[in-house]
Structures are given as structure tokens and as C-alpha cells.
Short mmCIF file of C-alpha atoms in Angstrom, two decimals:
data_model
loop_
_atom_site.label_atom_id
_atom_site.label_comp_id
_atom_site.label_asym_id
_atom_site.label_seq_id
_atom_site.Cartn_x
_atom_site.Cartn_y
_atom_site.Cartn_z
CA MET O 1 -9.47 34.68 1.52
CA ALA O 2 -7.39 36.72 -1.12
CA ASP O 3 -6.51 36.00 -4.41
CA ARG O 4 -8.80 33.15 -5.15
CA ALA O 5 -8.43 33.27 -8.84
CA GLY O 6 -4.73 33.87 -8.46
CA PRO O 7 -1.90 31.86 -9.56
CA LEU O 8 -1.97 29.77 -6.97
CA THR O 9 -5.97 28.74 -7.56
CA LEU O 10 -5.43 28.52 -11.40
CA ALA O 11 -1.75 25.48 -10.59
CA GLY O 12 -3.99 23.28 -8.58
CA LEU O 13 -7.15 23.12 -11.50
CA THR O 14 -4.18 22.76 -13.83
CA ALA O 15 -2.68 19.77 -11.43
CA GLY O 16 -6.46 18.61 -11.37
CA ALA O 17 -6.78 18.73 -15.06
CA LEU O 18 -3.97 16.72 -15.51
CA VAL O 19 -3.97 14.14 -13.02
CA VAL O 20 -8.25 13.80 -14.63
CA ALA O 21 -6.58 14.24 -18.66
CA LEU O 22 -3.58 10.74 -17.44
CA VAL O 23 -7.02 9.04 -15.50
CA VAL O 24 -9.74 9.21 -17.79
CA GLY O 25 -7.96 8.75 -20.71
CA SER O 26 -7.06 5.37 -19.88
CA LEU O 27 -9.82 4.02 -18.83
CA ALA O 28 -11.25 5.32 -22.42
CA ALA O 29 -7.96 3.51 -24.65
CA VAL O 30 -9.41 0.64 -22.39
CA ALA O 31 -13.32 0.90 -22.91
CA TRP O 32 -11.98 1.56 -26.80
CA ARG O 33 -9.27 -1.56 -27.67
CA ALA O 34 -11.97 -3.58 -25.36
CA GLY O 35 -14.17 -3.76 -27.67
CA ASP O 36 -12.26 -5.78 -29.69
CA GLY O 37 -10.93 -8.82 -27.30
CA ALA O 38 -12.93 -11.86 -26.58
CA LEU O 39 -12.51 -13.68 -23.45
CA GLY O 40 -12.06 -17.03 -23.15
CA PRO O 41 -12.58 -20.19 -20.44
CA GLY O 42 -9.15 -19.60 -18.38
CA ASP O 43 -9.68 -15.75 -18.20
CA TRP O 44 -13.10 -16.35 -16.50
CA GLY O 45 -11.10 -18.37 -14.72
CA ALA O 46 -9.39 -15.69 -13.68
CA VAL O 47 -11.84 -13.21 -12.26
CA ARG O 48 -13.07 -16.02 -10.15
CA PHE O 49 -9.86 -17.19 -8.28
CA THR O 50 -8.98 -13.37 -7.79
CA LEU O 51 -12.64 -12.89 -5.92
CA TRP O 52 -12.00 -16.05 -3.88
CA GLN O 53 -9.46 -16.20 -2.90
CA ALA O 54 -9.15 -12.42 -2.29
CA ALA O 55 -12.57 -13.11 -0.23
CA LEU O 56 -10.38 -16.13 1.86
CA SER O 57 -7.39 -13.39 2.15
CA ALA O 58 -9.82 -10.76 4.05
CA GLY O 59 -11.43 -12.89 6.65
CA LEU O 60 -8.26 -15.95 7.55
CA SER O 61 -6.08 -11.85 7.69
CA ILE O 62 -9.20 -10.74 10.11
CA ILE O 63 -9.09 -14.00 12.50
CA LEU O 64 -5.56 -13.71 12.72
CA ALA O 65 -5.52 -10.15 13.78
CA VAL O 66 -8.50 -10.17 16.40
CA PRO O 67 -7.05 -11.77 18.88
CA VAL O 68 -3.54 -9.86 17.81
CA ALA O 69 -5.24 -6.55 18.10
CA ARG O 70 -7.16 -7.77 21.30
CA ALA O 71 -3.69 -8.77 23.06
CA LEU O 72 -2.00 -5.49 21.81
CA ALA O 73 -4.50 -3.46 23.47
CA ARG O 74 -5.15 -4.60 26.93
CA ARG O 75 -0.60 -5.10 27.44
CA ARG O 76 1.84 -2.84 28.29
CA PHE O 77 5.55 -3.98 27.82
CA PRO O 78 8.52 -2.32 26.62
CA GLY O 79 8.52 -1.90 23.12
CA ARG O 80 4.75 -2.19 22.31
CA ALA O 81 5.12 1.41 21.12
CA ALA O 82 8.15 0.03 18.14
CA VAL O 83 5.71 -3.27 18.25
CA VAL O 84 3.11 -0.92 16.38
CA THR O 85 4.28 1.28 14.75
CA LEU O 86 6.73 -1.83 13.18
CA LEU O 87 2.96 -2.94 11.84
CA GLY O 88 3.13 -0.52 9.21
CA ALA O 89 6.32 -1.88 7.69
CA PRO O 90 4.45 -3.64 5.39
CA PHE O 91 2.83 -0.85 3.63
CA ILE O 92 5.95 0.57 2.31
CA LEU O 93 7.81 -2.91 1.36
CA PRO O 94 8.74 -3.88 -2.34
CA VAL O 95 6.35 -7.40 -2.14
CA ILE O 96 8.61 -8.54 -4.51
CA VAL O 97 11.00 -9.09 -1.30
CA ALA O 98 8.69 -9.97 0.63
CA ILE O 99 7.96 -12.74 -1.30
CA LEU O 100 11.42 -13.44 -1.66
CA GLY O 101 11.51 -14.06 2.53
CA LEU O 102 9.05 -15.72 2.90
CA LEU O 103 10.12 -18.63 -0.56
CA MET O 104 13.39 -18.95 2.06
CA VAL O 105 11.62 -19.29 4.94
CA PHE O 106 8.56 -21.72 3.13
CA GLY O 107 10.19 -22.51 0.01
CA ARG O 108 10.96 -26.05 -1.56
CA ALA O 109 14.48 -25.39 0.17
CA GLY O 110 13.87 -22.94 3.00
CA TRP O 111 14.13 -23.47 6.57
CA ILE O 112 10.63 -24.56 7.28
CA ASN O 113 10.89 -27.70 4.78
CA ASP O 114 14.80 -27.72 5.73
CA ALA O 115 13.24 -28.51 9.48
CA GLY O 116 10.43 -31.21 8.70
CA GLY O 117 12.71 -32.97 6.19
CA ALA O 118 14.98 -33.91 9.17
CA LEU O 119 11.97 -34.83 10.52
CA GLY O 120 11.30 -37.07 8.00
CA LEU O 121 8.27 -35.79 6.70
CA PRO O 122 7.62 -34.42 3.24
CA PRO O 123 8.08 -31.33 1.67
CA VAL O 124 5.73 -28.60 0.96
CA SER O 125 5.72 -26.46 -1.51
CA ILE O 126 4.67 -22.80 -1.00
CA TYR O 127 3.21 -22.17 -4.78
CA GLY O 128 0.34 -22.44 -6.20
CA ALA O 129 -3.55 -20.92 -4.60
CA HIS O 130 -2.29 -21.16 -0.95
CA GLY O 131 1.06 -19.49 -1.74
CA VAL O 132 -1.50 -16.79 -2.68
CA ILE O 133 -3.29 -16.96 -0.05
CA LEU O 134 0.13 -17.32 2.88
CA ALA O 135 1.73 -14.04 1.24
CA HIS O 136 -1.59 -12.05 1.07
CA VAL O 137 -2.39 -12.61 4.93
CA PHE O 138 1.17 -11.89 5.21
CA PHE O 139 0.99 -8.24 4.16
CA ASN O 140 -2.77 -7.73 5.47
CA LEU O 141 -2.08 -9.27 8.44
CA PRO O 142 -0.24 -6.30 10.45
CA LEU O 143 -3.56 -4.60 8.10
CA ALA O 144 -5.98 -6.33 10.14
CA VAL O 145 -4.54 -5.59 13.56
CA ARG O 146 -3.05 -1.44 13.96
CA LEU O 147 -7.46 -1.60 11.78
CA ILE O 148 -8.88 -3.57 14.60
CA LEU O 149 -6.68 -1.93 17.28
CA GLN O 150 -8.22 1.39 16.44
CA GLY O 151 -11.66 -0.22 17.36
CA TRP O 152 -11.16 -0.98 20.41
CA GLN O 153 -8.99 2.42 21.48
CA GLU O 154 -12.21 3.95 20.83
CA VAL O 155 -13.98 2.38 24.10
CA PRO O 156 -14.28 4.58 26.96
CA ALA O 157 -12.87 2.89 29.43
CA GLU O 158 -15.61 3.83 31.97
CA SER O 159 -16.94 0.63 29.65
CA PHE O 160 -14.26 -1.31 31.57
CA ARG O 161 -14.30 -0.25 34.04
CA LEU O 162 -18.07 -0.58 35.63
CA ALA O 163 -18.79 -3.98 33.85
CA ALA O 164 -15.78 -4.91 36.10
CA ASN O 165 -17.67 -3.78 38.47
CA LEU O 166 -20.87 -5.57 38.04
CA GLY O 167 -18.73 -8.24 38.02
CA PHE O 168 -18.42 -9.54 34.99
CA GLY O 169 -16.76 -12.46 33.38
CA ALA O 170 -14.10 -12.94 30.74
CA ARG O 171 -17.18 -14.18 28.04
CA ASP O 172 -19.90 -11.17 29.43
CA MET O 173 -17.02 -8.54 28.55
CA PHE O 174 -17.36 -10.08 25.90
CA ARG O 175 -20.05 -9.75 24.52
CA VAL O 176 -21.65 -6.89 25.61
CA ILE O 177 -18.74 -4.25 24.89
CA GLU O 178 -15.83 -6.51 23.23
CA TRP O 179 -18.31 -7.76 20.29
CA PRO O 180 -20.14 -4.81 19.20
CA MET O 181 -17.47 -3.09 18.58
CA LEU O 182 -16.10 -6.15 15.97
CA ARG O 183 -19.24 -6.31 14.29
CA ALA O 184 -19.24 -2.13 13.81
CA VAL O 185 -15.26 -2.55 12.47
CA LEU O 186 -15.19 -5.93 10.63
CA PRO O 187 -17.18 -5.63 7.97
CA GLY O 188 -14.94 -2.31 6.60
CA ALA O 189 -11.75 -3.60 7.42
CA ALA O 190 -11.96 -7.20 5.73
CA LEU O 191 -14.11 -4.87 2.62
CA VAL O 192 -10.31 -2.58 1.85
CA ILE O 193 -8.34 -5.77 2.95
CA SER O 194 -10.46 -7.47 0.39
CA LEU O 195 -9.85 -5.01 -2.07
CA ILE O 196 -6.37 -4.19 -1.57
CA CYS O 197 -6.23 -8.03 -2.73
CA THR O 198 -7.93 -8.21 -5.74
CA SER O 199 -5.47 -5.68 -7.43
CA SER O 200 -2.79 -8.79 -6.60
CA PHE O 201 -0.03 -9.36 -9.12
CA ALA O 202 3.69 -9.84 -7.55
CA VAL O 203 2.68 -12.05 -5.38
CA ALA O 204 0.24 -14.12 -7.69
CA LEU O 205 2.78 -13.02 -11.25
CA VAL O 206 5.67 -15.64 -8.23
CA LEU O 207 3.33 -17.97 -6.13
CA GLY O 208 0.56 -18.61 -8.35
CA GLY O 209 -0.06 -18.30 -11.86
CA GLY O 210 -1.17 -21.67 -13.95
CA PRO O 211 -5.59 -22.36 -14.73
CA ARG O 212 -6.43 -22.31 -10.55
CA ALA O 213 -3.65 -19.61 -9.07
CA THR O 214 -4.34 -16.88 -12.43
CA THR O 215 -5.82 -12.96 -11.06
CA ILE O 216 -7.40 -10.78 -12.91
CA GLU O 217 -3.64 -8.69 -13.14
CA LEU O 218 -1.21 -11.22 -14.26
CA ALA O 219 -3.98 -12.46 -16.96
CA ILE O 220 -4.14 -8.85 -18.74
CA TYR O 221 0.22 -9.02 -18.12
CA GLN O 222 0.00 -12.31 -19.22
CA ALA O 223 -2.38 -11.23 -22.64
CA PHE O 224 0.37 -8.29 -22.69
CA ARG O 225 3.80 -9.93 -23.37
CA PHE O 226 2.81 -13.77 -23.80
CA ASP O 227 0.07 -12.62 -26.64
CA PHE O 228 0.61 -9.90 -27.08
CA ASP O 229 -3.23 -9.19 -27.44
CA LEU O 230 -4.54 -4.96 -26.42
CA GLY O 231 -7.97 -6.81 -26.82
CA ARG O 232 -8.52 -9.04 -24.29
CA ALA O 233 -6.12 -7.00 -21.87
CA ALA O 234 -8.21 -4.09 -22.67
CA LEU O 235 -11.08 -6.92 -21.21
CA LEU O 236 -9.08 -7.81 -18.66
CA ALA O 237 -8.69 -4.09 -17.12
CA GLY O 238 -12.49 -3.29 -18.15
CA LEU O 239 -13.71 -6.34 -15.41
CA GLN O 240 -10.74 -5.12 -13.04
CA LEU O 241 -11.55 -1.44 -12.41
CA GLY O 242 -14.87 -2.78 -12.12
CA VAL O 243 -14.40 -5.30 -9.55
CA THR O 244 -12.56 -2.15 -8.13
CA VAL O 245 -14.83 0.42 -8.32
CA GLY O 246 -17.72 -1.95 -6.98
CA ALA O 247 -15.29 -3.25 -3.63
CA GLY O 248 -14.85 0.54 -3.43
CA LEU O 249 -18.66 1.87 -3.63
CA LEU O 250 -19.94 -0.73 -0.88
CA ALA O 251 -16.67 0.17 1.22
CA LEU O 252 -17.95 3.59 1.33
CA ARG O 253 -21.35 2.15 3.08
CA LEU O 254 -18.84 0.79 6.04
CA SER O 255 -17.08 2.52 8.62
CA VAL O 256 -13.50 1.99 8.17
CA PRO O 257 -11.43 2.54 11.27
CA GLN O 258 -8.22 4.65 10.16
CA ALA O 259 -5.24 2.74 10.78
CA MET O 260 -2.19 5.64 10.90
CA GLY O 261 -0.73 6.17 14.17
CA ALA O 262 -3.69 3.71 15.11
CA GLY O 263 -2.52 2.44 19.41
CA ARG O 264 0.85 3.54 19.73
CA GLY O 265 0.70 5.66 22.09
CA ARG O 266 -2.71 4.25 24.34
CA VAL O 267 -2.90 0.89 26.63
CA VAL O 268 -6.73 0.04 26.76
CA ALA O 269 -7.38 0.21 30.38
CA ARG O 270 -8.79 -4.08 32.00
CA TRP O 271 -9.39 -4.34 34.85
CA ASP O 272 -10.74 -8.42 33.63
CA GLY O 273 -7.02 -9.37 34.26
CA GLY O 274 -6.81 -11.66 31.38
CA ARG O 275 -4.00 -14.15 30.95
CA GLY O 276 -1.07 -12.27 30.55
CA TRP O 277 1.38 -15.17 29.62
CA LEU O 278 -1.69 -15.92 26.19
CA ASP O 279 -1.63 -13.09 25.04
CA GLY O 280 2.34 -12.57 25.00
CA ALA O 281 2.21 -15.42 23.67
CA ILE O 282 0.36 -14.47 20.67
CA ILE O 283 2.22 -11.19 20.41
CA ALA O 284 5.44 -13.67 19.75
CA ALA O 285 3.85 -15.30 17.11
CA ALA O 286 2.73 -12.45 15.25
CA ILE O 287 6.27 -11.15 15.53
CA LEU O 288 7.61 -14.07 14.03
CA PHE O 289 5.43 -14.82 11.31
CA LEU O 290 6.22 -11.04 10.45
CA ALA O 291 10.05 -10.96 10.63
CA LEU O 292 11.23 -14.04 9.75
CA PRO O 293 11.16 -13.42 5.73
CA LEU O 294 12.80 -10.54 6.49
CA LEU O 295 15.46 -12.11 8.83
CA ALA O 296 16.15 -15.43 6.30
CA LEU O 297 16.54 -12.60 4.04
CA THR O 298 18.82 -10.61 4.99
CA VAL O 299 21.07 -14.04 6.80
CA ARG O 300 20.69 -15.24 3.12
CA GLY O 301 21.84 -11.27 1.80
CA LEU O 302 23.91 -9.64 2.71
CA PRO O 303 27.16 -11.64 2.04
CA GLU O 304 26.49 -11.46 -1.33
CA LEU O 305 25.93 -7.27 -1.08
CA LEU O 306 29.58 -6.08 -2.45
CA SER O 307 29.04 -9.46 -5.19
CA LEU O 308 25.93 -7.79 -7.35
CA PRO O 309 26.53 -7.78 -10.59
CA ALA O 310 27.03 -4.71 -12.50
CA SER O 311 22.58 -4.75 -13.58
CA VAL O 312 21.60 -5.08 -10.31
CA TRP O 313 23.60 -1.39 -9.96
CA SER O 314 22.63 -0.27 -12.84
CA ALA O 315 18.55 -1.28 -12.13
CA ALA O 316 19.33 0.05 -8.57
CA GLY O 317 19.84 3.88 -11.00
CA ARG O 318 16.20 3.53 -12.31
CA SER O 319 15.14 2.71 -9.81
CA ILE O 320 16.25 5.62 -7.36
CA TRP O 321 16.03 7.46 -10.25
CA VAL O 322 11.65 6.59 -10.44
CA ALA O 323 11.44 7.02 -6.87
CA ALA O 324 13.11 10.08 -7.69
CA LEU O 325 10.73 11.89 -10.16
CA SER O 326 7.51 9.99 -8.83
CA ALA O 327 7.96 12.38 -4.96
CA VAL O 328 8.30 15.00 -7.61
CA LEU O 329 5.92 14.04 -9.53
CA CYS O 330 2.80 13.55 -6.73
CA LEU O 331 4.06 16.41 -3.86
CA ALA O 332 4.04 18.84 -7.05
CA LEU O 333 0.11 18.02 -7.98
CA SER O 334 -0.89 17.03 -4.62
CA LEU O 335 -0.32 20.45 -3.24
CA ALA O 336 -1.19 22.38 -5.86
CA ILE O 337 -4.04 20.52 -6.03
CA ALA O 338 -4.86 20.72 -1.66
CA VAL O 339 -3.75 25.23 -1.76
CA ALA O 340 -6.01 25.40 -4.08
CA ALA O 341 -9.13 23.17 -2.75
CA GLN O 342 -8.66 25.14 0.45
CA ARG O 343 -9.30 28.64 -1.39
CA LEU O 344 -12.04 27.86 -3.29
CA ALA O 345 -15.23 26.29 -1.92
CA GLY O 346 -18.15 24.49 -1.23
CA ARG O 347 -18.77 21.39 -4.33
CA ARG O 348 -15.47 22.85 -7.03
CA ALA O 349 -13.61 22.29 -3.52
CA ARG O 350 -14.55 18.68 -3.18
CA GLY O 351 -14.97 18.28 -7.05
CA LEU O 352 -11.37 19.20 -7.62
CA GLU O 353 -10.28 17.18 -3.96
CA LEU O 354 -12.16 14.93 -5.87
CA ALA O 355 -10.00 14.63 -9.28
CA GLY O 356 -6.95 14.45 -7.54
CA MET O 357 -8.23 11.10 -5.67
CA LEU O 358 -9.25 9.18 -8.87
CA GLY O 359 -5.75 7.39 -8.42
CA LEU O 360 -7.42 5.25 -6.60
CA ALA O 361 -10.84 4.24 -9.19
CA ALA O 362 -8.25 2.00 -11.33
CA SER O 363 -5.08 0.10 -10.21
CA PRO O 364 -1.78 0.90 -11.84
CA LEU O 365 -1.90 -1.79 -13.96
CA VAL O 366 -4.69 -0.28 -15.42
CA LEU O 367 -3.70 2.84 -15.35
CA GLY O 368 -0.71 1.29 -18.00
CA THR O 369 -2.63 -0.89 -19.40
CA GLY O 370 -4.72 2.28 -21.11
CA LEU O 371 -1.57 4.48 -21.45
CA PHE O 372 -0.16 1.37 -22.81
CA ILE O 373 -2.05 1.67 -25.94
CA LEU O 374 -2.48 5.30 -26.39
CA ILE O 375 1.18 5.96 -27.27
CA ASN O 376 2.21 2.31 -28.30
CA PRO O 377 1.05 3.59 -32.12
CA TRP O 378 2.94 6.82 -31.83
CA ILE O 379 6.41 5.25 -29.83
CA ARG O 380 7.92 2.44 -29.02
CA PRO O 381 6.34 2.19 -24.92
CA ASP O 382 10.05 0.57 -23.55
CA ARG O 383 11.78 4.40 -24.77
CA VAL O 384 9.50 5.78 -21.75
CA ALA O 385 9.40 2.99 -19.78
CA LEU O 386 10.62 4.98 -16.85
CA VAL O 387 8.79 7.71 -17.27
CA MET O 388 5.41 5.98 -17.21
CA THR O 389 6.57 3.98 -14.53
CA ALA O 390 7.13 7.55 -12.21
CA LEU O 391 4.24 8.79 -13.47
CA ILE O 392 1.54 6.18 -13.04
CA ASN O 393 3.23 5.41 -8.87
CA ALA O 394 2.27 9.60 -8.45
CA VAL O 395 -0.27 9.39 -9.44
CA ALA O 396 -2.01 5.96 -7.40
CA ALA O 397 0.04 7.85 -4.32
CA MET O 398 -1.77 10.88 -4.73
CA PRO O 399 -4.56 9.60 -2.30
CA PHE O 400 -1.92 9.94 0.25
CA ALA O 401 -0.40 12.31 0.25
CA LEU O 402 -4.35 14.22 -0.10
CA ARG O 403 -5.78 13.27 2.48
CA ALA O 404 -2.00 15.18 4.42
CA LEU O 405 -2.03 18.09 3.53
CA VAL O 406 -5.69 19.21 2.81
CA PRO O 407 -6.32 19.44 6.06
CA ALA O 408 -2.48 20.27 7.42
CA VAL O 409 -3.01 23.21 4.36
CA ALA O 410 -6.85 24.45 6.49
CA ARG O 411 -5.24 24.41 10.03
CA ILE O 412 -3.04 26.89 8.11
CA GLU O 413 -4.83 29.39 6.67
CA ALA O 414 -7.06 29.07 9.66
CA ASP O 415 -4.64 29.91 12.48
CA TYR O 416 -2.61 32.31 9.78
CA GLY O 417 -5.07 33.67 6.83
CA ARG O 418 -6.34 36.69 8.12
CA LEU O 419 -2.33 38.06 8.88
CA ALA O 420 -1.29 36.80 6.09
CA ASP O 421 -3.94 38.77 4.26
CA SER O 422 -3.91 41.60 6.52
CA LEU O 423 0.51 41.65 5.28
CA GLY O 424 -1.19 41.73 1.28
CA LEU O 425 0.70 37.92 1.48
CA THR O 426 -0.55 36.31 -1.74
CA GLY O 427 0.06 33.77 -5.15
CA TRP O 428 3.73 32.26 -4.67
CA ALA O 429 4.85 35.15 -1.93
CA ARG O 430 1.49 33.23 0.42
CA LEU O 431 3.30 29.35 -1.20
CA ARG O 432 6.58 30.65 -0.45
CA ARG O 433 6.87 32.08 3.17
CA LEU O 434 3.08 31.38 4.96
CA LEU O 435 2.76 27.18 3.92
CA LEU O 436 5.36 26.12 3.30
CA PRO O 437 7.71 26.38 5.92
CA ARG O 438 4.73 24.94 7.84
CA LEU O 439 4.23 21.75 5.48
CA ARG O 440 7.38 20.33 5.88
CA ARG O 441 6.33 17.61 7.39
CA PRO O 442 3.20 16.31 5.44
CA LEU O 443 5.13 16.94 2.69
CA GLY O 444 8.15 14.84 3.98
CA PHE O 445 6.25 12.31 4.44
CA ALA O 446 3.75 12.08 1.34
CA GLY O 447 7.34 12.43 -0.48
CA GLY O 448 8.73 9.23 1.26
CA LEU O 449 5.81 7.52 0.84
CA ALA O 450 5.48 8.01 -3.33
CA ALA O 451 8.92 7.15 -3.47
CA ALA O 452 9.15 4.28 -1.23
CA LEU O 453 5.81 2.65 -3.30
CA SER O 454 7.97 3.33 -6.13
CA MET O 455 11.08 2.43 -5.79
CA GLY O 456 9.42 -1.45 -5.20
CA ASP O 457 6.90 -0.52 -7.77
CA LEU O 458 6.75 -4.07 -10.67
CA GLY O 459 2.98 -4.38 -12.88
CA VAL O 460 3.76 -1.08 -14.46
CA ILE O 461 7.74 -1.34 -15.48
CA ALA O 462 6.91 -5.41 -15.84
CA LEU O 463 4.60 -3.43 -18.88
CA PHE O 464 6.40 -1.13 -20.25
CA ALA O 465 10.48 -2.19 -19.69
CA SER O 466 12.67 -3.72 -22.46
CA ALA O 467 15.93 -5.38 -21.40
CA ASP O 468 17.52 -2.59 -20.72
CA THR O 469 15.26 -0.24 -19.11
CA ALA O 470 14.58 -3.38 -15.62
CA THR O 471 14.38 -1.13 -13.37
CA LEU O 472 15.79 -3.19 -9.27
CA PRO O 473 11.68 -4.99 -8.64
CA LEU O 474 12.06 -6.48 -11.98
CA GLN O 475 16.04 -7.56 -12.25
CA LEU O 476 15.41 -9.06 -8.86
CA TYR O 477 12.36 -11.03 -10.74
CA ARG O 478 14.84 -12.32 -13.76
CA LEU O 479 16.96 -13.49 -11.10
CA MET O 480 14.16 -15.50 -9.34
CA GLY O 481 13.36 -16.70 -12.64
CA ALA O 482 16.70 -17.26 -13.81
CA TYR O 483 17.11 -19.67 -10.23
CA ARG O 484 19.82 -17.36 -8.75
CA MET O 485 18.74 -17.09 -5.71
CA ASP O 486 21.97 -15.87 -3.21
CA ALA O 487 22.06 -12.82 -6.03
CA ALA O 488 18.59 -12.91 -5.88
CA ALA O 489 18.69 -12.24 -1.99
CA GLY O 490 21.23 -10.11 -2.30
CA ALA O 491 19.48 -7.48 -4.63
CA ALA O 492 16.01 -8.10 -2.40
CA LEU O 493 18.14 -6.19 0.75
CA LEU O 494 19.27 -4.33 -1.46
CA LEU O 495 15.72 -3.00 -2.72
CA LEU O 496 14.16 -2.94 0.95
CA ALA O 497 17.82 -1.01 1.95
CA LEU O 498 16.79 1.96 -0.78
CA SER O 499 12.86 1.81 0.27
CA LEU O 500 13.57 1.72 3.87
CA ALA O 501 16.29 4.93 3.24
CA ALA O 502 13.94 6.87 0.66
CA PHE O 503 11.10 6.65 3.34
CA TRP O 504 13.51 7.71 6.27
CA LEU O 505 15.08 10.19 4.40
CA LEU O 506 11.99 11.96 3.18
CA ASP O 507 9.98 11.37 6.47
CA ARG O 508 12.72 12.50 8.41
CA GLY O 509 14.01 16.01 6.34
CA GLY O 510 10.28 17.42 6.14
CA ARG O 511 10.53 17.23 10.92
CA MET O 512 14.12 18.83 11.48
CA ASP O 513 13.38 21.92 11.90
CA ALA O 514 9.93 22.01 10.48
CA ASP O 515 7.81 24.29 13.23
CA ALA O 516 11.12 26.56 12.56
#
């Protein structure tokens, strides 16, 4: 391949070096400052709660997801593909929006308590450990369904046909065919979900708190904002990093099915019949559980949209700016690394890809803690709050972008690389004329994902922002704290619309004339 040490390779190596410097520098700052800190009983309680709620949330999500995935795997009905696609929506749904929706259904003045009150039942509270777990199940049930559904789809249809010919009943079918698949898929799926739940911040911030429902990330925030104890915050960030890395290493030893695009077209052919009404009821219950909070939010927030205070619109403008900058940074760094990794070989290519994946090693709040420690002696953190938020979210989204871009670049080079070499197409001309026109689809998807994730961020901005630099998620949280729930519902609806629009515009823009 031509131009192995050309400008494209140098650009990729520079991008990889920048990511390594950001992540390693932040973690080094955390490690350095952690020596000044000391943990109290409440901090160790946060560690125990983090691990406990992550395990319980993962277990409940998996238990509930198995019958839903089984019903989706064996039933064909109008709108099935749309249902499976919508199961991926919580991934780009801003966490604070979903939490407000859950409050409007399960909160003290929510629909469930209103209905219970009409029947003379005592009110129930969503705040506390059970509320944190409920929210985690809401977010992770769709992911669990998609992961398990992928496992079901990989079972050959011939297995079910042979079992039917042998006269297997439903119990034998489950024992011989389905249980071995579940036994292979469930541990990996549970570990991925528990890994996600260990870095929970916004859920614990709103629904948890107190000595019995504080996660490590919430404890970091409290050490920053309430005590300004940077040493203790750094020590907690080190613990959070240890938990994340430990769970990540364990996940690498287990088989984890793919969730993206799972089950959209294929229905597993079954000859064992089964009770269709039961599968229909299970699917309907899952859809109701996932859609009800968003419906409640829409009903309450829609009339408030036009009367939102000016501070909300200003915050929305800052969120758009942060999301745009984050998407640009993510795409620039990821594209440079993906192209350079293709032009390098062997260990150097894998090392460069690994550098781009470093965003998985630490949560955004841990990276934010390190950057706060680094810049605090030199500049007021609130002055760079928006830039820091965009930068950290860009790095956090890079693993997803690389996963889309690296195989796409490899396919293009395999199909057209020799022709481009014979035409002398190298350097920036190769990027402009060969790669970019054929990368529009993955670039659009990756950019949309980065923009949506950054638009809904509440963790990093909460560390850095002042009253004048709040983004829309932080402004929404402040409205909720002031018990202005109608305005909060309107702001949440605006945030939801902006996040979905950012993803749709970029993803759709990448698909238009992608193969032209």
C-alpha cells in the first residue's frame, strides 16, 4: 500500500497520542492527588452500594429480558422491526429525561400513585435504592433484550425443525436447545449491564443520595461540590477506575453478543407452536413499561414548550454547541486513527486502535476529575466547562465510532486500494476522493451518536459548570430541584427532541447518496 508514512499515517499517530495524553494524564493526576485523600465510612458504603445495585440491576434486567426476547424471536407481527429498533432508543435517550419520565409515572404525584390513591392504597416513593434499581432496569432492559435476541437468532432453524420431528415438547425444547444458548449468552450480557450500572451518576443523583443509595460517582461529585476535597475525590475516582477496569477485564473473558441491529429482520422458525397470546402480552407489557414514562413526559411537557424561561433556551444553545464540537472532535480523531491503523500493520495497528479505545478505561466523571485537578491551578474550571464537556464526551464516544469506521476503511481499501495505488492517489487526495465519499454512512452514524450522547451529558458539566455555563441537562436538573416540574417537563421534552434530532440529522445525512 502506498504512502505508509505519509500525512494520513502521521495524522492518525498524532490523534492517538492526543487521546493517550488526555486519558493517561487525567488518570495520573487522579493517582497523584489520591495520595492526599482519606476515605470515610460513607465512601466505603458508596462502594458497597455501587457493586450491590449493579449486580441486582443486571440480574433483574436479564430475568425480565429473557421472556421478552423469546417472544420477539418466535413471533412475526406488523411493526416487529420497529419495536426492535426502538429498543435501541434508550442508548441515546438523555438519562435525566428518562428519570423525569419515571418520576411522572412512579413518583409521589405520578400516575401510579394517583391510581392507587383512587383505590385507597397508600402512596409509594420512588426515591432510594429501589428507585435507582428501577431506573437502571428501565435503561438496561432494552439492551438485555437485544443481546439475548441475538443469541436466539443464531440458533439454526434446523434445530427446532429436528426437535419438532422428534416430538419434543416445550420443556424438552427449552432444555435441549434454548437453555444451552442462554447459558452461553447470559453471563456476558449480565456483566456488560453491571459494568454500565457501576458508572451510574445521574440516576443516583436524582433518585438516590443519602448513606444508603450513593454510588461512587455520586460520592465523587459530592466530594467536589459540597466539600471541595480534591484528594478524597481523586481517591474515589481511583476506586471507580478499579471497579470499571476489573469488570471490563472480566467481560473480555466472556462471550458478549452484538446488540446493534439484532433481530430486525429474521424471525426464528419454530414448530412447537406455543401460546401466542402469552407472547403478545409479554411484548405489550415491555412496550408499556418503556413507553409510559415518555408518554407522561410528553403529555405534561408539550403545553409548556412555548412558555419556557429564557435560561432554558440559553442552556439549549450551549448544549447544541457542545454536541456539535464533540461530534467534530470525535469524528476527526476517530477517522484519523481508523485510516492510519489500516495503513500500519500488525501490532502497531492494534496499538493505535487500542489508544483510540482508551475512553472505555475510565468513566467520563473520572476523566473529568483528572482534568479538573490538572487545570484548576491555572485557570478557573468553569471558564472551560463547555470545551471540557465536549472533549471528554468525544473521547468517550470514540470506541463506538472506531467500531464503525475501522472495518469500513478496511473494506474500502480491499475493494479499491489497488486501483487507487495504480492511479497514484495518495495522502489527502486519497482521503478526499476515495475514503470520505464511501465513509459517509459510518461517519454519519458515529457523528450522530457522539452528538446525542454529548447533548444529554450531566456528569462532566456538573463538575465544571457555574450558574452561567449550564447546559440543558444541568438546567433541567436545577428546575427539578426547584420543584418547577411543569417547566422541567417542557425542558426535558426540548432536550429529548434535540438529542433525537442531532442523531437523526447526522445519521440521515450520512445515508443520503452514500453510495453515489
